[in-house]
PDB file of C-alpha atoms and ligand atoms in Angstrom:
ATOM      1  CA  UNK A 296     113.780 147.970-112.172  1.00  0.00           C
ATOM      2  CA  UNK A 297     113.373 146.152-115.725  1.00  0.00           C
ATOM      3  CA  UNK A 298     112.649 142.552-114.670  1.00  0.00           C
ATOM      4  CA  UNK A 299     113.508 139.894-117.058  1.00  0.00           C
ATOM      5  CA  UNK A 300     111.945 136.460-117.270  1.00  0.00           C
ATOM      6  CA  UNK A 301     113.067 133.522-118.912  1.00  0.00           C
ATOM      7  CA  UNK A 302     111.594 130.083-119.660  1.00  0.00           C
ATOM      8  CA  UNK A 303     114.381 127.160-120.545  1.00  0.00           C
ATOM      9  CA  UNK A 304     114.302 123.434-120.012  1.00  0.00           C
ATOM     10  CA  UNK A 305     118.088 124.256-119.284  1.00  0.00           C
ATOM     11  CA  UNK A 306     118.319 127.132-116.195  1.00  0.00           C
ATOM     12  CA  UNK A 307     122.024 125.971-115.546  1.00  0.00           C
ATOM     13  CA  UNK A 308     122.796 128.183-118.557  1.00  0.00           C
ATOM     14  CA  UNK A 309     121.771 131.180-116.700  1.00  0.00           C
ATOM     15  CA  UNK A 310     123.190 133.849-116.191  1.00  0.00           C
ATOM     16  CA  UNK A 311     126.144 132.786-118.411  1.00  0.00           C
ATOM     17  CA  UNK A 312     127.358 136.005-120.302  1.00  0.00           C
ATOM     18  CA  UNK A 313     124.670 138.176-118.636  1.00  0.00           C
ATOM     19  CA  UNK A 314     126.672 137.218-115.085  1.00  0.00           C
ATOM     20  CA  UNK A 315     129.719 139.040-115.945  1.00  0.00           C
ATOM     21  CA  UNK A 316     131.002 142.303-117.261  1.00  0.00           C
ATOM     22  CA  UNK A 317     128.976 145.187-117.971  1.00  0.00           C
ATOM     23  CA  UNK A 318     125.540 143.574-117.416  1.00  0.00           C
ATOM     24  CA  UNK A 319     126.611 141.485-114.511  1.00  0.00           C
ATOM     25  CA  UNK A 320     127.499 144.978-113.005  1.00  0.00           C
ATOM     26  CA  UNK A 321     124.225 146.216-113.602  1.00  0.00           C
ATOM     27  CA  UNK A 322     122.912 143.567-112.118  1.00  0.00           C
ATOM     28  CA  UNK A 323     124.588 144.109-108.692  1.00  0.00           C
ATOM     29  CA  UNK A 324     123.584 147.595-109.019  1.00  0.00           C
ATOM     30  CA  UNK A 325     120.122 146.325-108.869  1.00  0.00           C
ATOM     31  CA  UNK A 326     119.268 148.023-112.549  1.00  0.00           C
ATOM     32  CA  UNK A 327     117.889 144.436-113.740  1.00  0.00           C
ATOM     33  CA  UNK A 328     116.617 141.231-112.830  1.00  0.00           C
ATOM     34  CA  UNK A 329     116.620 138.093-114.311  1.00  0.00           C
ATOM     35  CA  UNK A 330     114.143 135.434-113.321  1.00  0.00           C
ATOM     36  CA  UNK A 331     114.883 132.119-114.680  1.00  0.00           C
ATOM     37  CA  UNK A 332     112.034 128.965-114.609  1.00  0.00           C
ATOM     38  CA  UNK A 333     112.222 125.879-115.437  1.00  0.00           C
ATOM     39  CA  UNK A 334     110.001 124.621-118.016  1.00  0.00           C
ATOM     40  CA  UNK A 335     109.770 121.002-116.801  1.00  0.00           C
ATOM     41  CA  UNK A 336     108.118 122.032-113.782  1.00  0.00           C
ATOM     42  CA  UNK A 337     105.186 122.418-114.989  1.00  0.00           C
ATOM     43  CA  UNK A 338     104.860 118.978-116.747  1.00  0.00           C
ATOM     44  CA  UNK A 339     102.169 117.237-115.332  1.00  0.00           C
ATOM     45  CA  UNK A 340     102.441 113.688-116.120  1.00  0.00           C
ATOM     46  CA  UNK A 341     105.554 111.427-114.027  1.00  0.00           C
ATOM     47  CA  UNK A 342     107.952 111.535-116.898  1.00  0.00           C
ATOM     48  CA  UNK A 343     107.566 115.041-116.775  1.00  0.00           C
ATOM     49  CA  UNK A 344     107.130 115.610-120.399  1.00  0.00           C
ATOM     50  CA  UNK A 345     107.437 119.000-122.220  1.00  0.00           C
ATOM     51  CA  UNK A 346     107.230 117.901-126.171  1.00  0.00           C
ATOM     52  CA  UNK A 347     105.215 115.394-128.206  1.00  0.00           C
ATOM     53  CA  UNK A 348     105.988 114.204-132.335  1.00  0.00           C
ATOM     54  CA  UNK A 349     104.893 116.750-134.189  1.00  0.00           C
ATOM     55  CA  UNK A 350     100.148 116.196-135.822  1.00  0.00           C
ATOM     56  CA  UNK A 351     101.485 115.543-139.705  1.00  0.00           C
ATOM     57  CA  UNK A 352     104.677 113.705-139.093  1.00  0.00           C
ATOM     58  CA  UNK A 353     107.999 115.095-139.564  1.00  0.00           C
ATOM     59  CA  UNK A 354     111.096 115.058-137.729  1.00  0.00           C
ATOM     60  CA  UNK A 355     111.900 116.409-134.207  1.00  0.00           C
ATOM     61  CA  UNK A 356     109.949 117.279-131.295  1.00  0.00           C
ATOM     62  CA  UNK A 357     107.195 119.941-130.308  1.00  0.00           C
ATOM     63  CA  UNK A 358     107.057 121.445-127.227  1.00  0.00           C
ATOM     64  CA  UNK A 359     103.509 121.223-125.864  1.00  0.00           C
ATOM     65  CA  UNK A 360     101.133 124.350-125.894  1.00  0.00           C
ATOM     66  CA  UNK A 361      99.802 123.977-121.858  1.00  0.00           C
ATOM     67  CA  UNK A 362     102.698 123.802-120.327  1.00  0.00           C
ATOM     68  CA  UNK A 363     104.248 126.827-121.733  1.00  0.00           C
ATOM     69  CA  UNK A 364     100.913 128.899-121.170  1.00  0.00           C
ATOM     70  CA  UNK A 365     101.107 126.898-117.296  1.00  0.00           C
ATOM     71  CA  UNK A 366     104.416 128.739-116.716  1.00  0.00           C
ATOM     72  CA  UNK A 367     102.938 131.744-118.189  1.00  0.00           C
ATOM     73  CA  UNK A 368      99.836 132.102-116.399  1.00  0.00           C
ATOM     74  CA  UNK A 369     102.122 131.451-113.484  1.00  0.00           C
ATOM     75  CA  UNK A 370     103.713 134.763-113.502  1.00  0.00           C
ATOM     76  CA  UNK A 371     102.782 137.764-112.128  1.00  0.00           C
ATOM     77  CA  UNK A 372     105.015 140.238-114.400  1.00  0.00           C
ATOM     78  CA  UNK A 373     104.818 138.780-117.524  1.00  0.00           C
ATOM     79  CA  UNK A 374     104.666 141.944-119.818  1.00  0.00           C
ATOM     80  CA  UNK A 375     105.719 141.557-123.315  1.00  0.00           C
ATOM     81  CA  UNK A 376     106.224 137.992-124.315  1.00  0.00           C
ATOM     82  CA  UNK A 377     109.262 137.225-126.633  1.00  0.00           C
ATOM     83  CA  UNK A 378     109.860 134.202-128.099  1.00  0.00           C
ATOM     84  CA  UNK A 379     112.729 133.515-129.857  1.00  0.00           C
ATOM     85  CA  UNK A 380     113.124 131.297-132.868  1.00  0.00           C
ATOM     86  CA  UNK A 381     114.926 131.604-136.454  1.00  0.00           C
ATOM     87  CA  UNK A 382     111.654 132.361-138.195  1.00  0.00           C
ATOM     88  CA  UNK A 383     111.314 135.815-135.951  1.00  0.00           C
ATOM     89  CA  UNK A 384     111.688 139.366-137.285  1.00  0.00           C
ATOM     90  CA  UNK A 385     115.506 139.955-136.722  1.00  0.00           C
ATOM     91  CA  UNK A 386     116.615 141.939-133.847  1.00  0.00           C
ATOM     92  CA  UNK A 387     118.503 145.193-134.200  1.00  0.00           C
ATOM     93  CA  UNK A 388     119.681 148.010-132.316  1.00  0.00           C
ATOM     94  CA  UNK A 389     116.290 149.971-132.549  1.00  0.00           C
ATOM     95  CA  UNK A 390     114.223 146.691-130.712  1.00  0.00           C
ATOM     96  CA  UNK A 391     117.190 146.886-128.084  1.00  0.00           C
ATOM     97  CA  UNK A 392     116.125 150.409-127.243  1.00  0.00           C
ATOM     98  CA  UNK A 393     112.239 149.666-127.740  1.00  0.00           C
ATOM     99  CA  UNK A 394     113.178 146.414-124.563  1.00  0.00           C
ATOM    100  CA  UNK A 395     115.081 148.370-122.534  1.00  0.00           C
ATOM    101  CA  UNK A 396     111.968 151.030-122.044  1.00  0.00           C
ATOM    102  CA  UNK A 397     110.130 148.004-120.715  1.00  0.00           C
ATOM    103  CA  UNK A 398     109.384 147.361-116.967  1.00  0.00           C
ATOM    104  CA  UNK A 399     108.487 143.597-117.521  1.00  0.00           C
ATOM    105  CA  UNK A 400     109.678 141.138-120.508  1.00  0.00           C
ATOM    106  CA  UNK A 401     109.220 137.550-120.990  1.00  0.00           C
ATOM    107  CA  UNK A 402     111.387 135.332-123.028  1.00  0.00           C
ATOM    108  CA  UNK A 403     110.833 131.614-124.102  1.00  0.00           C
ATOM    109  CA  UNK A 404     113.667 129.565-125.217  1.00  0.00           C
ATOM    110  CA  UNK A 405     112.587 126.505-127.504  1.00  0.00           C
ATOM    111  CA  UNK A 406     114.325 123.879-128.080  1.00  0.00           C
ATOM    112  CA  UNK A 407     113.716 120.837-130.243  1.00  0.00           C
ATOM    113  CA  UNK A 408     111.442 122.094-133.460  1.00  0.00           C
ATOM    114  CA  UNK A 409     109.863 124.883-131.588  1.00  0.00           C
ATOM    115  CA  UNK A 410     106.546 125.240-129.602  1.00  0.00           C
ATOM    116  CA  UNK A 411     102.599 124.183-130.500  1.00  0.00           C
ATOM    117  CA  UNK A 412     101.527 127.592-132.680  1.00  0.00           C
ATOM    118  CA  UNK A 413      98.331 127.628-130.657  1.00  0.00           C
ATOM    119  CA  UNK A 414     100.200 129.070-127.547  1.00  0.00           C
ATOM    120  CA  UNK A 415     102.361 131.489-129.458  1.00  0.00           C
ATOM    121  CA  UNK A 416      99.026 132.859-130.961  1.00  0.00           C
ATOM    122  CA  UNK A 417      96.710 132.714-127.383  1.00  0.00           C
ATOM    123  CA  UNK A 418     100.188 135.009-125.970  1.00  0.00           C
ATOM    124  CA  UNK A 419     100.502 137.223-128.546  1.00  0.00           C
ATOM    125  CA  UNK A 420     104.135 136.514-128.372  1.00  0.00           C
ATOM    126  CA  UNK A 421     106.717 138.467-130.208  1.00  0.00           C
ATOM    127  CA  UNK A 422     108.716 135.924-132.402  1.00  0.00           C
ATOM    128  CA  UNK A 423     112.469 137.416-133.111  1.00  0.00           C
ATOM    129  CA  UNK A 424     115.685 135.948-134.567  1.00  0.00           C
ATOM    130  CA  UNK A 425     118.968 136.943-133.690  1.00  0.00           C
ATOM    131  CA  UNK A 426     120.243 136.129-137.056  1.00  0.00           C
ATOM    132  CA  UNK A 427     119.719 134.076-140.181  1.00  0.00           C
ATOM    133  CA  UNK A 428     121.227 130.735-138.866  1.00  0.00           C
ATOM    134  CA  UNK A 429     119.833 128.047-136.400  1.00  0.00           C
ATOM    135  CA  UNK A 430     121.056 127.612-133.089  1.00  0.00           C
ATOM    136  CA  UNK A 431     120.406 125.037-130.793  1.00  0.00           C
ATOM    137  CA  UNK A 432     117.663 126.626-128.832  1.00  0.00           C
ATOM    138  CA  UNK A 433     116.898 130.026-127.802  1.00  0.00           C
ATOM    139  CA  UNK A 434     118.968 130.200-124.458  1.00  0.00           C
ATOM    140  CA  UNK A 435     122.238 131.784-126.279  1.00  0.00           C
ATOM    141  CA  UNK A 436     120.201 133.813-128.225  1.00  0.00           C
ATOM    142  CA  UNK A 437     118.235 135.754-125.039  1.00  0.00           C
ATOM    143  CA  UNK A 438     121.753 136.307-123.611  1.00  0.00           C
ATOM    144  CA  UNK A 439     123.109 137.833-127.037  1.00  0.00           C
ATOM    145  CA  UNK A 440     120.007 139.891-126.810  1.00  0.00           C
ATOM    146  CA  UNK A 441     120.126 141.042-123.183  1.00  0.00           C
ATOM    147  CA  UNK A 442     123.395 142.056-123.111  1.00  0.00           C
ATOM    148  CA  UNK A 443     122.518 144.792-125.795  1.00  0.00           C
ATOM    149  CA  UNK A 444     119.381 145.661-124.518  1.00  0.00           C
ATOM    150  CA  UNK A 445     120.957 145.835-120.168  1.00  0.00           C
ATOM    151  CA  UNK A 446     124.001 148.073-121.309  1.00  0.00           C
ATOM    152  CA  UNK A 447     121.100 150.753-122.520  1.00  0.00           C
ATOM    153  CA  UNK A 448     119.280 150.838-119.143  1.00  0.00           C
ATOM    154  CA  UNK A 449     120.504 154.576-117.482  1.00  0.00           C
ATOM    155  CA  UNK A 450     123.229 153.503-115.259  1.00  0.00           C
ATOM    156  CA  UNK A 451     124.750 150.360-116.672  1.00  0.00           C
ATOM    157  CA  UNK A 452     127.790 152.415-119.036  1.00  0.00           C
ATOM    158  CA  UNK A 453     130.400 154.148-116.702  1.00  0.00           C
ATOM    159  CA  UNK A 454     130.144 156.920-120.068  1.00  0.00           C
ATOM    160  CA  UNK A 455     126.717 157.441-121.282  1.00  0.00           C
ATOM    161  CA  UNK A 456     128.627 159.577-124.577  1.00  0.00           C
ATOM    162  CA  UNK A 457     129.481 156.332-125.678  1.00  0.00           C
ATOM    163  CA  UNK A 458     126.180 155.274-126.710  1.00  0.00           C
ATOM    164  CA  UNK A 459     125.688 158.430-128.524  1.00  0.00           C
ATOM    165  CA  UNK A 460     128.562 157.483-130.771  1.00  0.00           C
ATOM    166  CA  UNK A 461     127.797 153.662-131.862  1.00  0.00           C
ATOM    167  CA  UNK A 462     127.503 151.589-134.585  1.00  0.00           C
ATOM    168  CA  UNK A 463     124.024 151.652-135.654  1.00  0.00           C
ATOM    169  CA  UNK A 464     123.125 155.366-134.023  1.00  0.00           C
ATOM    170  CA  UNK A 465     122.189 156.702-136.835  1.00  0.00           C
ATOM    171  CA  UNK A 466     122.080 154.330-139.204  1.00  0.00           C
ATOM    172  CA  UNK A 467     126.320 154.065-140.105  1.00  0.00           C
ATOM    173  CA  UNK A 468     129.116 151.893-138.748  1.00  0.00           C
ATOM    174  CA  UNK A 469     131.370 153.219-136.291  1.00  0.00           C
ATOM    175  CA  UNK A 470     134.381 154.652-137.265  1.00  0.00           C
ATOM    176  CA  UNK A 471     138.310 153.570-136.830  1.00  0.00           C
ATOM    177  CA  UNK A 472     139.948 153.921-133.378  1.00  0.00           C
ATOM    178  CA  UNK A 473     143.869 154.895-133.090  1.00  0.00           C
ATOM    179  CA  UNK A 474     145.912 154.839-129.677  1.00  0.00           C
ATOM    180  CA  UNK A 475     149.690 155.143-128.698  1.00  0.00           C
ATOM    181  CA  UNK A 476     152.062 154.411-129.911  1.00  0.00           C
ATOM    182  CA  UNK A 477     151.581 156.824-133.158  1.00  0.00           C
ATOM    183  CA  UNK A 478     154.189 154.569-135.439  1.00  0.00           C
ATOM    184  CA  UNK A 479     153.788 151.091-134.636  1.00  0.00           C
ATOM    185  CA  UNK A 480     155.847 149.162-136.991  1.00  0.00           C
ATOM    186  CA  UNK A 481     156.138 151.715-139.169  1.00  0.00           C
ATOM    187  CA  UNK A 482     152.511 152.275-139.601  1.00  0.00           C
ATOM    188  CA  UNK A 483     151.315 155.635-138.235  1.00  0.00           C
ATOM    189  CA  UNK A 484     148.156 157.255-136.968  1.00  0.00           C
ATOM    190  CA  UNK A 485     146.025 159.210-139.396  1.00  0.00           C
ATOM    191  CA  UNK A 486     147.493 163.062-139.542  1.00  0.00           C
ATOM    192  CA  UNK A 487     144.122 164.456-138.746  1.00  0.00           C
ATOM    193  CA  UNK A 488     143.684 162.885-135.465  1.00  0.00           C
ATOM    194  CA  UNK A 489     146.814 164.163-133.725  1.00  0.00           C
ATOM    195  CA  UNK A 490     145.692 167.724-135.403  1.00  0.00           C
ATOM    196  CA  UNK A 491     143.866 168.695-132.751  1.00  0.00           C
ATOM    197  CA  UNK A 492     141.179 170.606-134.717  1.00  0.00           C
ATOM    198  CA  UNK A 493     138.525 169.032-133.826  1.00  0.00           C
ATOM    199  CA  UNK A 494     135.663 169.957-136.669  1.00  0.00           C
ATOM    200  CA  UNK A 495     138.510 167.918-138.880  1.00  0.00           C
ATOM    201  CA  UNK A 496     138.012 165.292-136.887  1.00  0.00           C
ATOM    202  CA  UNK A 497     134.760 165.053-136.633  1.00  0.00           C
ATOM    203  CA  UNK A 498     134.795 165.433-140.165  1.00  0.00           C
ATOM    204  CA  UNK A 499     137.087 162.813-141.252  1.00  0.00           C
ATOM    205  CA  UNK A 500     135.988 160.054-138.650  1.00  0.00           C
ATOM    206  CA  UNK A 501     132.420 160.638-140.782  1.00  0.00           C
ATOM    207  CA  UNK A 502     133.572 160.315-143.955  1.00  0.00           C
ATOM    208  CA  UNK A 503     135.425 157.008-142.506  1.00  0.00           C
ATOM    209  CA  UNK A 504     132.085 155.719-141.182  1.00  0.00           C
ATOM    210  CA  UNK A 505     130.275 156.264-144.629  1.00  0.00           C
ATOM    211  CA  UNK A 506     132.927 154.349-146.565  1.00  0.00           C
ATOM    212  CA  UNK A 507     132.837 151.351-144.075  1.00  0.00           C
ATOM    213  CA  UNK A 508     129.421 151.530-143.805  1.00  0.00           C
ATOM    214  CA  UNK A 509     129.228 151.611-147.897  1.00  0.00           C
ATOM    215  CA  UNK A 510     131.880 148.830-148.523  1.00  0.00           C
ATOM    216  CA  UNK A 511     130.731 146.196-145.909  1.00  0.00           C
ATOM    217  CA  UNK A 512     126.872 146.852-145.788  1.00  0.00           C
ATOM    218  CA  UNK A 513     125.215 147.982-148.606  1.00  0.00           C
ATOM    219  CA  UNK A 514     121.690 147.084-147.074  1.00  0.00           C
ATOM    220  CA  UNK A 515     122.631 150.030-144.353  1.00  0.00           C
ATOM    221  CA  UNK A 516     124.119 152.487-146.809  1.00  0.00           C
ATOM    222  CA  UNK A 517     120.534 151.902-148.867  1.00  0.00           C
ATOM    223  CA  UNK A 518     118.994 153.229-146.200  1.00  0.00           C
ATOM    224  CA  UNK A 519     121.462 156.128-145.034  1.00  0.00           C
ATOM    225  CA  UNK A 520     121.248 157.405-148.455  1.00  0.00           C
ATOM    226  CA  UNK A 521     117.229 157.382-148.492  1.00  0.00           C
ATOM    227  CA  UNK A 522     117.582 159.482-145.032  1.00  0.00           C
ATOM    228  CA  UNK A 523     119.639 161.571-145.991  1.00  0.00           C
ATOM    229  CA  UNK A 524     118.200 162.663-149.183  1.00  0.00           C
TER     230      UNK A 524
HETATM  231  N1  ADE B 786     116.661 129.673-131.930  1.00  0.00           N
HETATM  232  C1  ADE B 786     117.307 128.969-132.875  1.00  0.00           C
HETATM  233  N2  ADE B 786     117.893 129.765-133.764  1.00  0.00           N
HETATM  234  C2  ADE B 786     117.653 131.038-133.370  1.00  0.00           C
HETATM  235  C3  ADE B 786     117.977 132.314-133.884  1.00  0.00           C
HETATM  236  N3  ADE B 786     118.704 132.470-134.981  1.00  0.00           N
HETATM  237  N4  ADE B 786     117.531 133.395-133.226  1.00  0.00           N
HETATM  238  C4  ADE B 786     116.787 133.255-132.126  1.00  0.00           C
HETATM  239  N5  ADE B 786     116.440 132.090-131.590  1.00  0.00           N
HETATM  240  C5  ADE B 786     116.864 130.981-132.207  1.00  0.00           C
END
C-alpha cells in the first residue's frame, strides 16, 4: 500500500479533496493511506510554539528546525521527504508517476515564511511547487498533488486506457471530445469522427492535439518538436 504522510499545523483540512471521488475510492479500496500529524504536537514549550521572527529581520514567521525534524524522527515510514513551497522545482506529470512508484512519502506543509533551512538540508527534503504563485501554505498544494499522483496507483481508474491517452503522455495536450447530439444548435460533430475508420481518427484527433498543444503551450511544443526530430 503507498502510505502517505503529512505534517500541517491545520489537520482539519484533511482529507478535503483527497476524501472524495476517485481518490477517496481508492482509499476505501485500501490502495492508499494518508497519515495526517499535527505539527504543534511536538512543541515543547506551554504556548506550544512552532515559529520564531526570522535571524536578519524581515517580515513573517519561521517555522522552527526541531520540531519539524521531532515529527520526523517520529515516524517510522518516512521515505522520501517532500516539502512543498513556491521556490520548489515545479511538479508535472512525470514526478506524479516517479510518487506513485513509492511505498512511503512524506510531505510538509509550511505555513508562515517557510521552515529553518537547516532542517530542510539535515532531511534531504525534496522542495516542489505546484505552480508559479503563492498560496497560503502547502496543505492545498499536497492535495492538488495527491490527487494526480493516487489516480496512477493500479486500481484507482475504473479504465486503465485512459491514462494511456492523457494530456501530458507523451509530451502533447489531449485532444477535443464530441458526444450526442451530433448538431447541437446548429453546430455539428467533426465528419471524421462519425466515419468510423478508425486510422482517420486516430489521425485527425493527432493532428488536433499538435495544434492545441502548439497554440496554447509553446514551452511543450519546444520540446515535442526536439523529440520528435
Ligand atoms: N506553498 C505556497 N505556495 C506554494 C506553491 N505554489 N506550491 C507548493 N507549495 C506552496
Amino acid at each position: 500500500m503507498f502510505n502517505v504522510n503529512v505534517l500541517t499545523l491545520f489537520p482539519d483540512m484533511f482529507p478535503g479533496i483527497l476524501g472524495g471521488s476517485i481518490p477517496g475510492k481508492a482509499m476505501e479500496k485500501d490502495l492508499w493511506n494518508l497519515n495526517v500529524i499535527q505539527i504543534r504536537d511536538y512543541a515543547t514549550n506551554k504556548h506550544a510554539t512552532v515559529d520564531e521572527t526570522p535571524f536578519g529581520g524581515g517580515a513573517g514567521m519561521v517555522m522552527r528546525a526541531d520540531i519539524i525534524d521531532r515529527c520526523l524522527s517520529d515516524l517510522d515510514n518516512v521515505g522520501e521527504v517532500v516539502y512543498l513551497s513556491p521556490r520548489g522545482k515545479v511538479f508535472d506529470q512525470q514526478m506524479a508517476k516517479k510518487f506513485s512508484k513509492m511505498e512511503n512519502i512524506t510531505f510538509v506543509c509550511g505555513r508562515y515564511e517557510g521552515i529553518d533551512q537547516r532542517v530542510i538540508d539535515k532531511w534531504n527534503m525534496n522542495e516542489v511547487s505546484i505552480g508559479d504563485f503563492v498560496l497560503s501554505g502547502g496543505e492545498p498544494a499536497v492535495q492538488v498533488l495527491l490527487d494526480s499522483v493516487v489516480r496512477l496507483l493500479p486500481g484507482s481508474l475504473g479504465d486503465e486506457t485512459s491514462l494511456q491517452e492523457e494530456s501530458f503522455e507523451d509530451g502533447l495536450l489531449e485532444y477535443s471530445h464530441y458526444t450526442r447530439p451530433r448538431n447541437w444548435e446548429g453546430i455539428e460533430v467533426p465528419e471524421v469522427l462519425l466515419s468510423g475508420h478508425h486510422a482517420n481518427i486516430a489521425e485527425w484527433r493527432l493532428q488536433e492535439r499538435k495544434k492545441i498543444t502548439q497554440m496554447r503551450r509553446p514551452d511543450l511544443w519546444k520540446k515535442y518538436i526536439r523529440n520528435e526530430g
